[in-house]
Short mmCIF file of N, CA and C in Angstrom, two decimals:
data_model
loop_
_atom_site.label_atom_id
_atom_site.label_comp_id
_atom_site.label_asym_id
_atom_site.label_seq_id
_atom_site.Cartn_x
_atom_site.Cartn_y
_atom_site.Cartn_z
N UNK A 1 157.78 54.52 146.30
CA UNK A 1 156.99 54.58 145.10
C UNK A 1 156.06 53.37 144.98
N UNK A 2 156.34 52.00 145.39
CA UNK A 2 155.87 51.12 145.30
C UNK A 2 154.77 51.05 146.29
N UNK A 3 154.23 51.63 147.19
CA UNK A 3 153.51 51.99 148.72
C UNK A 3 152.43 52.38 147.59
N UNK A 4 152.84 53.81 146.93
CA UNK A 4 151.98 54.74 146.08
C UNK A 4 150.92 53.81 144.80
N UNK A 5 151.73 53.08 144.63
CA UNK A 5 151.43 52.43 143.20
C UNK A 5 150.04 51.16 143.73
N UNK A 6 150.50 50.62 145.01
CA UNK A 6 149.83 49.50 145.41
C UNK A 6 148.22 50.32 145.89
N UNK A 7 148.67 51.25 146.44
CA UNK A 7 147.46 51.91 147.33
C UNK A 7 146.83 52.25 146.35
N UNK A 8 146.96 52.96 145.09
CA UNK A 8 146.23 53.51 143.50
C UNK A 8 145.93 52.10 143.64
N UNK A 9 146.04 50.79 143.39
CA UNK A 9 145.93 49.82 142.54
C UNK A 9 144.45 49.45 143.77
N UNK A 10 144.81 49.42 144.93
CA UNK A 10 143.54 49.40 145.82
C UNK A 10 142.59 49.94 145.92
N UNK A 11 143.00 51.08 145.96
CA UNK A 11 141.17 52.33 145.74
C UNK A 11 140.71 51.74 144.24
N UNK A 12 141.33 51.72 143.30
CA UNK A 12 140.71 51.23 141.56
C UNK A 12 139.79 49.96 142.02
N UNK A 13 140.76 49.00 142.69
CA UNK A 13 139.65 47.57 142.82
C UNK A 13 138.40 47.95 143.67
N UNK A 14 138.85 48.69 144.77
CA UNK A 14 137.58 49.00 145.97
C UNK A 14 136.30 50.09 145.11
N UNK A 15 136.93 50.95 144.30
CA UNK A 15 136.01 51.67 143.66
C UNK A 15 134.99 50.66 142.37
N UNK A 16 135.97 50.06 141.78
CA UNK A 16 135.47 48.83 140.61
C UNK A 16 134.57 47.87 141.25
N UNK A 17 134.90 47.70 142.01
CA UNK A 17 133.81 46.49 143.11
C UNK A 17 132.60 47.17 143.99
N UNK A 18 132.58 48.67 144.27
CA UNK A 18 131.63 48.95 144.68
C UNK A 18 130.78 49.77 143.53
N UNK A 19 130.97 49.83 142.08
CA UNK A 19 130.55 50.60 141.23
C UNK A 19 129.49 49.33 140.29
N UNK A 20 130.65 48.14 140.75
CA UNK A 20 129.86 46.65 140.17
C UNK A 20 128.65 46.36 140.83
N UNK A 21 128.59 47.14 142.51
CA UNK A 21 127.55 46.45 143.07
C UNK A 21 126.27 47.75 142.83
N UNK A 22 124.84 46.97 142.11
CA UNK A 22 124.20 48.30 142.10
C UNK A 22 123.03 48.20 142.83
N UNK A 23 123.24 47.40 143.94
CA UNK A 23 122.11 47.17 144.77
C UNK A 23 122.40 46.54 145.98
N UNK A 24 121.65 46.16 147.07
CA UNK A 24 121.98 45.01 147.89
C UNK A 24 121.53 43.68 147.22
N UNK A 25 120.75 43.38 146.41
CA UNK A 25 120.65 41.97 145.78
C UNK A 25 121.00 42.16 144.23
N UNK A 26 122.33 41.67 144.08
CA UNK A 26 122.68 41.20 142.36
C UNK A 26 122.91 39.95 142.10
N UNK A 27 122.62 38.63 143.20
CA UNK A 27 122.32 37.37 142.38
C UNK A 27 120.67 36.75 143.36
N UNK A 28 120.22 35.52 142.84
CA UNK A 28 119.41 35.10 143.18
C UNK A 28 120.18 34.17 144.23
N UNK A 29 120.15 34.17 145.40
CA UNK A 29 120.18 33.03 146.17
C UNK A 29 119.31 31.79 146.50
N UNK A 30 119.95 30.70 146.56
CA UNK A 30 119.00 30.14 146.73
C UNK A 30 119.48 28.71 147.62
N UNK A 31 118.66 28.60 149.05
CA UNK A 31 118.80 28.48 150.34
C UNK A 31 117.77 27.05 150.68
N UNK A 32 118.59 25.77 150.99
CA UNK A 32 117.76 24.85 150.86
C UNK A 32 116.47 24.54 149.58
N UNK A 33 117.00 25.12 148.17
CA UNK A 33 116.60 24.57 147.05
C UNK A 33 115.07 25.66 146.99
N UNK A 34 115.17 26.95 147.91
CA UNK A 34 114.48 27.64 147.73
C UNK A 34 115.07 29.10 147.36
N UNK A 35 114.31 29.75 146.78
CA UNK A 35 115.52 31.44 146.92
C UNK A 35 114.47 32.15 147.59
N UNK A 36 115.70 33.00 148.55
CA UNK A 36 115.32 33.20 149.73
C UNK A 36 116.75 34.74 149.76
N UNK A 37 115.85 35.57 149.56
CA UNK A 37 117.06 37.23 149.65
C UNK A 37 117.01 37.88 151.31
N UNK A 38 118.06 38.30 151.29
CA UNK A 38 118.24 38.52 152.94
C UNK A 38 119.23 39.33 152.70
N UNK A 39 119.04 40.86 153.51
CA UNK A 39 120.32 41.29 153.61
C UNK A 39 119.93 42.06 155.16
N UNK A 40 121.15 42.17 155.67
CA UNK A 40 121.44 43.22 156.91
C UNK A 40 121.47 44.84 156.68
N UNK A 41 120.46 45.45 157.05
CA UNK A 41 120.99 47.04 156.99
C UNK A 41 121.35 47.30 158.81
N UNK A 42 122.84 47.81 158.62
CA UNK A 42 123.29 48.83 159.54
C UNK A 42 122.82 50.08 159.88
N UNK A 43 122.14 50.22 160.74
CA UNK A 43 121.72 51.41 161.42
C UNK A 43 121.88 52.65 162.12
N UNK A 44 121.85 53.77 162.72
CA UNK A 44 121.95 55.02 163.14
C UNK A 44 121.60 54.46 164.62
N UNK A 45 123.06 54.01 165.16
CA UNK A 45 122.77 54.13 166.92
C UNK A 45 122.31 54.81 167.71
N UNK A 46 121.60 56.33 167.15
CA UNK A 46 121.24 56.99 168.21
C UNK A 46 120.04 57.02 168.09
N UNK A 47 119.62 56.04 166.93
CA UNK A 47 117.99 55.50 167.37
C UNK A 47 117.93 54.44 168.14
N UNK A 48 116.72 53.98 169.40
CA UNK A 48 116.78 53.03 169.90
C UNK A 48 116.33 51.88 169.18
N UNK A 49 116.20 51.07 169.00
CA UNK A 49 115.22 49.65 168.47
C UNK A 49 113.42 50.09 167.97
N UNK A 50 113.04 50.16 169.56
CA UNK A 50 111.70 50.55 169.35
C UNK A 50 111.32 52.32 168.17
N UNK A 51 112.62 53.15 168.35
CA UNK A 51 111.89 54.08 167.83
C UNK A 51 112.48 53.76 166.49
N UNK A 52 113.46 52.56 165.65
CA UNK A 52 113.69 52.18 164.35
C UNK A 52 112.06 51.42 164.24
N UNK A 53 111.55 50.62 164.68
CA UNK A 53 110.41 50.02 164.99
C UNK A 53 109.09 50.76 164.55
N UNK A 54 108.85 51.61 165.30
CA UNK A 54 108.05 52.79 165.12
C UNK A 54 108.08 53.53 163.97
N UNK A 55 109.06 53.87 162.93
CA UNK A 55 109.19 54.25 161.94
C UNK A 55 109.26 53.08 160.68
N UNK A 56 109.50 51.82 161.04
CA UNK A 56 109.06 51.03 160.19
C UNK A 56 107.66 50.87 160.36
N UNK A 57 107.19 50.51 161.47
CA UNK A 57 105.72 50.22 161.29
C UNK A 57 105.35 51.57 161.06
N UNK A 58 105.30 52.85 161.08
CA UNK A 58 104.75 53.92 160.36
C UNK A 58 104.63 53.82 158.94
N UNK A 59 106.08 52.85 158.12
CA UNK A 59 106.01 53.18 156.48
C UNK A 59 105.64 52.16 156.04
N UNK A 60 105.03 50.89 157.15
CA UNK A 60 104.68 50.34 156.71
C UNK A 60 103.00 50.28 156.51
N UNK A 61 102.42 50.77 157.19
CA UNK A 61 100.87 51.21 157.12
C UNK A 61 100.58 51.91 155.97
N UNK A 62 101.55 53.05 155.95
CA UNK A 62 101.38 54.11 155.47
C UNK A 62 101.37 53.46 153.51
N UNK A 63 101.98 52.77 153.16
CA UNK A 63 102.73 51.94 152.40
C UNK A 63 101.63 51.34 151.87
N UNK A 64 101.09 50.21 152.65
CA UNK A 64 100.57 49.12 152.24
C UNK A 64 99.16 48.58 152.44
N UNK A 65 98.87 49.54 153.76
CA UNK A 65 96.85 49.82 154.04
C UNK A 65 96.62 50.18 152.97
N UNK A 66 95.17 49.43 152.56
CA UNK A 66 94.58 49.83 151.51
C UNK A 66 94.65 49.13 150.20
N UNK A 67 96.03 49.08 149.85
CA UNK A 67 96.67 48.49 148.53
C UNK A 67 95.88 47.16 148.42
N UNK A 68 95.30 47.00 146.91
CA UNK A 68 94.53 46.16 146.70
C UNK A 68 95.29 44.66 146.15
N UNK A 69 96.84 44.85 146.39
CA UNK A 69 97.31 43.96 145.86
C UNK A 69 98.03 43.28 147.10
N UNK A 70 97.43 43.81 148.15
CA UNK A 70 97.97 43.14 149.45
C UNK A 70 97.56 41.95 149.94
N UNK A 71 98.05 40.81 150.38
CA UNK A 71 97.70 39.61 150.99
C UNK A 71 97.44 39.59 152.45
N UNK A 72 98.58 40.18 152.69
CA UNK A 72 98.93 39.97 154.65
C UNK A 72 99.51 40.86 154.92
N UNK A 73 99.16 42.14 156.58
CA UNK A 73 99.98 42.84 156.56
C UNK A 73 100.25 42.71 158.37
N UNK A 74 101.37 42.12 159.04
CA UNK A 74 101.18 41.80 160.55
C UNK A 74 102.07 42.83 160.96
N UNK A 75 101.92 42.95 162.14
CA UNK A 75 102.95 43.51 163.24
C UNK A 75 103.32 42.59 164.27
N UNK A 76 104.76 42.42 164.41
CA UNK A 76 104.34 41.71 166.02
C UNK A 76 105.15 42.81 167.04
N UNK A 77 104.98 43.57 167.87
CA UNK A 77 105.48 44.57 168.48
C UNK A 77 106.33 43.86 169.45
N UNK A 78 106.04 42.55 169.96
CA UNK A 78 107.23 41.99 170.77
C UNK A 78 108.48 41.83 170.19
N UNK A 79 108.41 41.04 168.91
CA UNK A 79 109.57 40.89 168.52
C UNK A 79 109.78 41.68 167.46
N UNK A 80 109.73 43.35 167.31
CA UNK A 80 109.52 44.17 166.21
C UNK A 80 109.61 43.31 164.92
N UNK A 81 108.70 42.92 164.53
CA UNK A 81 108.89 42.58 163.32
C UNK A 81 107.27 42.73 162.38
N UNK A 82 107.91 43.19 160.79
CA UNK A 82 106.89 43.31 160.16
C UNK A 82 106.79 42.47 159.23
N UNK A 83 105.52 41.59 158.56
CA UNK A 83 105.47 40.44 157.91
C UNK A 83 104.73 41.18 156.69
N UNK A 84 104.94 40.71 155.40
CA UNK A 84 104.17 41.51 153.81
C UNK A 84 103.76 40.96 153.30
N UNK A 85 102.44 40.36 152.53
CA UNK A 85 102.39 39.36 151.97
C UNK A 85 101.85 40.20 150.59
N UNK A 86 102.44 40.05 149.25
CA UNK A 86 101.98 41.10 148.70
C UNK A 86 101.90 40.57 146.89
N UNK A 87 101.38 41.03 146.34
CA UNK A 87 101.23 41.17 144.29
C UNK A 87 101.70 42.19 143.86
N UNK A 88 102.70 41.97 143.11
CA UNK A 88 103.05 43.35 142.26
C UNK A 88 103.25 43.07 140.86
N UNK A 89 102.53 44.00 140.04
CA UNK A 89 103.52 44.08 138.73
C UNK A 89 104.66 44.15 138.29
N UNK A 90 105.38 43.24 137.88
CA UNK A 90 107.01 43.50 137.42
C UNK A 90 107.06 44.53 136.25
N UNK A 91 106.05 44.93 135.49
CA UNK A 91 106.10 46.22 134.73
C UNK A 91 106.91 45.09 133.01
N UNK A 92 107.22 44.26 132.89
CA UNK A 92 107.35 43.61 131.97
C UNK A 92 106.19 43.60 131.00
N UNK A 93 106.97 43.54 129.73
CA UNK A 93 106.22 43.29 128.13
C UNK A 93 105.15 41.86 128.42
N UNK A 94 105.84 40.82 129.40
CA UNK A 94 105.09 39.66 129.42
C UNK A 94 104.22 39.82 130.17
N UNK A 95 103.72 40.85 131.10
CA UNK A 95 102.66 41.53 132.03
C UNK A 95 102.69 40.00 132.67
N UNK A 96 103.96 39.77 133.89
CA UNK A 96 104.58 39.16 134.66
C UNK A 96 103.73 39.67 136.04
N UNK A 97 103.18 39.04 137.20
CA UNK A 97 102.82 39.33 138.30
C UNK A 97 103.73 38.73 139.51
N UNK A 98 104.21 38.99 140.29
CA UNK A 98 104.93 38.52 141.27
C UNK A 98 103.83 38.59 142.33
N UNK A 99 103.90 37.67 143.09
CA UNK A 99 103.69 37.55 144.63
C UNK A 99 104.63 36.90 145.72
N UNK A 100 104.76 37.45 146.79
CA UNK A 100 106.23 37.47 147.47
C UNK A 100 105.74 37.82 148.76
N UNK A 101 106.38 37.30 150.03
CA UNK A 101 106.91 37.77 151.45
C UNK A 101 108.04 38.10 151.85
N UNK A 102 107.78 39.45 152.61
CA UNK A 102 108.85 39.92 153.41
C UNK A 102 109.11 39.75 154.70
N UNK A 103 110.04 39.49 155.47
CA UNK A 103 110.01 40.03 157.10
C UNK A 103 111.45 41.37 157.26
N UNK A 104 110.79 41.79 157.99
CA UNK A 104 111.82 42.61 158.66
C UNK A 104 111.48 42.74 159.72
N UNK A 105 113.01 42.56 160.66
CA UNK A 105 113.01 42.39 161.87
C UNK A 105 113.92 43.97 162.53
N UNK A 106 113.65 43.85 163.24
CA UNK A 106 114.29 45.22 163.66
C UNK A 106 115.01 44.63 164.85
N UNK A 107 116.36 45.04 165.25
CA UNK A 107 117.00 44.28 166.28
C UNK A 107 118.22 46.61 166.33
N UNK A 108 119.16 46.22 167.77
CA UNK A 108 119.39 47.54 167.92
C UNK A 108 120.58 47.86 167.33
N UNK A 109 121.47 46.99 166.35
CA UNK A 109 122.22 47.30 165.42
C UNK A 109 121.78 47.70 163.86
N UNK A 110 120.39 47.03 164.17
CA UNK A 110 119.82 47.49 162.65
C UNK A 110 118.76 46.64 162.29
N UNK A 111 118.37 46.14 160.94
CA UNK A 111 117.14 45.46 160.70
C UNK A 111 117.24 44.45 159.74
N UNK A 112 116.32 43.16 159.47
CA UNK A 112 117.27 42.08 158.67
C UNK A 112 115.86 41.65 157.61
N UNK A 113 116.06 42.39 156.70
CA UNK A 113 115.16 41.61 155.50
C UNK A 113 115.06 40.32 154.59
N UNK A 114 114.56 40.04 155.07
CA UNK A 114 113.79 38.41 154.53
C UNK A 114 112.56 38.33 153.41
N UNK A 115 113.48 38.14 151.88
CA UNK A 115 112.28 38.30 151.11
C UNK A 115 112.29 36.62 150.66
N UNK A 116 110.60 36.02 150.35
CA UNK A 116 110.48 34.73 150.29
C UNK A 116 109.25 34.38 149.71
N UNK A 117 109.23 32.77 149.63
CA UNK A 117 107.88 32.62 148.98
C UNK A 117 107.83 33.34 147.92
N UNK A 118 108.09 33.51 146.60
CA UNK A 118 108.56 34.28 145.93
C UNK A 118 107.60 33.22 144.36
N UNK A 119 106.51 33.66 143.66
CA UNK A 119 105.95 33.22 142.66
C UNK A 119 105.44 34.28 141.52
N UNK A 120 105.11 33.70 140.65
CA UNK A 120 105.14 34.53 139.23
C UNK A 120 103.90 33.72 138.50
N UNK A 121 102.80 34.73 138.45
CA UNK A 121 101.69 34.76 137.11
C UNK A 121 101.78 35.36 135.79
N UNK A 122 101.22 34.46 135.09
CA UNK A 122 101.53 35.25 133.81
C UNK A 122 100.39 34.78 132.72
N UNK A 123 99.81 35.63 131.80
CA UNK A 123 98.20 35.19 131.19
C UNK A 123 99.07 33.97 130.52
N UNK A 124 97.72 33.10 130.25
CA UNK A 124 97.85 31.66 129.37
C UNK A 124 97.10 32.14 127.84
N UNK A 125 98.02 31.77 127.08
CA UNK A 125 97.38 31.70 125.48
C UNK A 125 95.95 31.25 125.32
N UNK A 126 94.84 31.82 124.86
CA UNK A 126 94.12 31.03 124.94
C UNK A 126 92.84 30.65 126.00
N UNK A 127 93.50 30.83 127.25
CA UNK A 127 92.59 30.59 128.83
C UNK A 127 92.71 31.58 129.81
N UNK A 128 91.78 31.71 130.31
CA UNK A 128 91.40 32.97 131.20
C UNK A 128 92.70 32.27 132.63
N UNK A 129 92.60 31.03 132.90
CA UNK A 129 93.65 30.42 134.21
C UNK A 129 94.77 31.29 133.80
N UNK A 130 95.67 32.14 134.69
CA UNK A 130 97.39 32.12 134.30
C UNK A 130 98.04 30.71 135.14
N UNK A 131 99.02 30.79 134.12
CA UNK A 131 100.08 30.13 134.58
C UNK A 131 101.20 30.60 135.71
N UNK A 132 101.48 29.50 136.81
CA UNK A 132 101.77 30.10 137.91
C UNK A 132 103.22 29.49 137.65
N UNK A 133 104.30 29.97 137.71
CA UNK A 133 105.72 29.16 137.69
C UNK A 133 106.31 30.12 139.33
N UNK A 134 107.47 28.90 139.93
CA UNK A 134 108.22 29.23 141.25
C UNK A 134 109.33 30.02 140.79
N UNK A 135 109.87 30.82 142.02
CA UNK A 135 111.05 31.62 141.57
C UNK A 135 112.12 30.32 141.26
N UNK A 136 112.39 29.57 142.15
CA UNK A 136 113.17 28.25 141.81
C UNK A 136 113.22 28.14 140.05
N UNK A 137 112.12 28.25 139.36
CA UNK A 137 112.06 27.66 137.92
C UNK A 137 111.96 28.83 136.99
N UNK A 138 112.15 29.65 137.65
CA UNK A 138 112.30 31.27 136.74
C UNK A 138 113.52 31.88 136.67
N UNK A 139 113.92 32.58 137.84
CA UNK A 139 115.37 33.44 137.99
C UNK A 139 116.24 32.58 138.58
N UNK A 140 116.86 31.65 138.74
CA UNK A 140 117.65 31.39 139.60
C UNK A 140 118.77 31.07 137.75
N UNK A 141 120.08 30.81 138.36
CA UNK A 141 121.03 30.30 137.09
C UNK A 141 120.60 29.40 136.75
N UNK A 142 120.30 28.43 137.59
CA UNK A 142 120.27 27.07 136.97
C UNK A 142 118.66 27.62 135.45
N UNK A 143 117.72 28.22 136.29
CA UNK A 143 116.85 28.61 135.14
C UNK A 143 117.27 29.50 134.15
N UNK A 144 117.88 30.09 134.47
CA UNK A 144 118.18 31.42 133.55
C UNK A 144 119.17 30.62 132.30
N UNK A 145 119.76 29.50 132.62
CA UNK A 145 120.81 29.13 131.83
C UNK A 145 120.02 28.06 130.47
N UNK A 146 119.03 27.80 131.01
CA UNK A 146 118.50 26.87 129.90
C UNK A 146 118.25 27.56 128.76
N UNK A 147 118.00 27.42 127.80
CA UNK A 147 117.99 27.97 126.32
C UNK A 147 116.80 27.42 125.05
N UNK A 148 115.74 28.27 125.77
CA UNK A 148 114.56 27.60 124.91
C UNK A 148 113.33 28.68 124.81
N UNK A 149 112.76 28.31 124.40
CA UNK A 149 111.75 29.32 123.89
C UNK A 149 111.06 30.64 125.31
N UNK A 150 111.44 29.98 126.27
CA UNK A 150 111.00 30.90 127.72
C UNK A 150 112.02 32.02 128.31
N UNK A 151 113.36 31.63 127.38
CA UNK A 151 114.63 32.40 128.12
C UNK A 151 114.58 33.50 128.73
N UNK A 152 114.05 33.77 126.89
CA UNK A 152 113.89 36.19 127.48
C UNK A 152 113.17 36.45 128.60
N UNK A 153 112.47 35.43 128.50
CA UNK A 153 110.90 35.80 129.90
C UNK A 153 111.38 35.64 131.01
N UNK A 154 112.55 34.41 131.17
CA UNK A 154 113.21 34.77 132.88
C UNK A 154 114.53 35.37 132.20
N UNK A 155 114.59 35.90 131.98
CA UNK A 155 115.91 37.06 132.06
C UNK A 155 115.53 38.14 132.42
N UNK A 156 114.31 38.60 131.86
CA UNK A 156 113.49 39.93 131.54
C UNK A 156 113.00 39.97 133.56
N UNK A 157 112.34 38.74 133.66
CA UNK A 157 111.81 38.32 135.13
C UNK A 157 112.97 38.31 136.27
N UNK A 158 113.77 37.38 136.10
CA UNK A 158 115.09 37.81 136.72
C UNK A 158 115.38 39.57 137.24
N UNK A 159 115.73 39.87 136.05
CA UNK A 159 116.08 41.67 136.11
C UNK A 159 115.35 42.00 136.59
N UNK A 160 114.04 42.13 136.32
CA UNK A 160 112.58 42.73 137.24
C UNK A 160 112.62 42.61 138.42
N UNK A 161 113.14 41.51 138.60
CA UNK A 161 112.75 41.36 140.20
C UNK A 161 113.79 41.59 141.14
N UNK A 162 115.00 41.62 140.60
CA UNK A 162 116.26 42.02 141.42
C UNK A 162 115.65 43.81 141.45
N UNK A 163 115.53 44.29 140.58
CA UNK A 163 115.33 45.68 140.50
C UNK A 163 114.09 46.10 141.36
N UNK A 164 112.99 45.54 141.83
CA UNK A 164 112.10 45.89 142.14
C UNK A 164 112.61 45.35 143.56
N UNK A 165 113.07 44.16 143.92
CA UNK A 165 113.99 44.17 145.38
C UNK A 165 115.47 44.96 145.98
N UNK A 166 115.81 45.38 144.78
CA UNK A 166 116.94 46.69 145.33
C UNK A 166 115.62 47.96 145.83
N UNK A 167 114.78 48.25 144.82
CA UNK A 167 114.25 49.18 145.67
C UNK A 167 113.45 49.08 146.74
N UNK A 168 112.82 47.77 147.13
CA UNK A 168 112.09 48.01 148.40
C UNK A 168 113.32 48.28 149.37
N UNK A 169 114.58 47.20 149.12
CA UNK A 169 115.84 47.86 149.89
C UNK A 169 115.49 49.07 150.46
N UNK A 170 116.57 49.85 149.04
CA UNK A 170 117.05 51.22 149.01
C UNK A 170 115.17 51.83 150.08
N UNK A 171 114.10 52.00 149.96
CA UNK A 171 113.15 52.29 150.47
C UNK A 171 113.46 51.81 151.82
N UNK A 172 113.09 51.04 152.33
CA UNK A 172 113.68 50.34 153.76
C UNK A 172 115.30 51.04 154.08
N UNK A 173 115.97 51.20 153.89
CA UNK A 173 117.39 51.84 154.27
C UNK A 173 117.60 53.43 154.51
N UNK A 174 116.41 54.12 153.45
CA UNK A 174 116.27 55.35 153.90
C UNK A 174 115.49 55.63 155.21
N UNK A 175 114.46 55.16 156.12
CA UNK A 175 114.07 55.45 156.74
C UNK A 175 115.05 54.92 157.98
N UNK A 176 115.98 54.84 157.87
CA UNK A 176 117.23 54.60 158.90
C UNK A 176 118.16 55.62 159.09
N UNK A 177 118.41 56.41 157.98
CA UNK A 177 119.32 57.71 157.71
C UNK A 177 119.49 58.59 157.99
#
């Protein structure tokens, strides 16, 4: 009976801990005093490298030619890897702009995303300049924890941006499936 009871008590934690996680990124890391998100996706072995390769650089053209909020868009076909340099709206009340780099590397167990360089515009009261603040001084705890008139704006920024980096994820992970 006690076998029965322990194994229930295991699936509850394993189910509770994977129901907690609702993304591949739910904290800000932050990596030599920079934050810096990285995760590993596991791949479908019976693709080779080059043809995981080939279907990234397909969604990635397909994706990001054109887009007027694009900075940089590379390939390097030797070492499959794709580089992003990009602006997006965080869709926030504070009409928040992010600009950010990606890499993804494609290797034959799977592919390793590197999101970085990671900054935030936002209009100035008053002046046509926005104000530019680092992810360092926005989402990270140490920012999120201070308590002053900017809070909601990196909490709100925080959330935005974990959410808008689970989905380039989840986007990147389906074309592996």
């Amino acid at each position: 009976m006690k076998k029965y009871f322990f194994i229930l008590i295991f699936f509850s934690v394993s189910f509770l801990t994977m129901n907690a996680q609702n993304g591949a990124f739910n904290s800000v890391p932050v990596v030599n005093g920079k934050v810096v998100f990285e995760q590993f996706i596991h791949t479908q072995s019976a693709l080779s490298a080059d043809q995981k390769y080939a279907a990234l650089s397909e969604w990635g053209k397909n994706k990001y030619t054109g887009n007027p909020n694009l900075s940089g868009l590379r390939f390097d076909d030797r070492t499959r890897t794709m580089t992003v340099s990009m602006r997006s709206d965080l869709g926030i009340q504070e009409r928040m702009t992010m600009s950010y780099r990606f890499d993804v590397s494609v290797t034959p167990a799977g592919c390793m995303i590197v999101i970085r360089d990671i900054s935030y515009q936002r209009p100035q009261a008053g002046s046509i300049i926005p104000v530019t603040l680092s992810a360092e001084q926005t989402i990270t705890d140490q920012a999120i924890a201070i308590n002053d008139d900017d809070s909601t704006l990196r909490n709100n920024t925080r959330r935005a941006t974990l959410a808008f980096f689970n989905g380039l994820f989840a986007e990147i992970e389906r074309l592996f499936q």
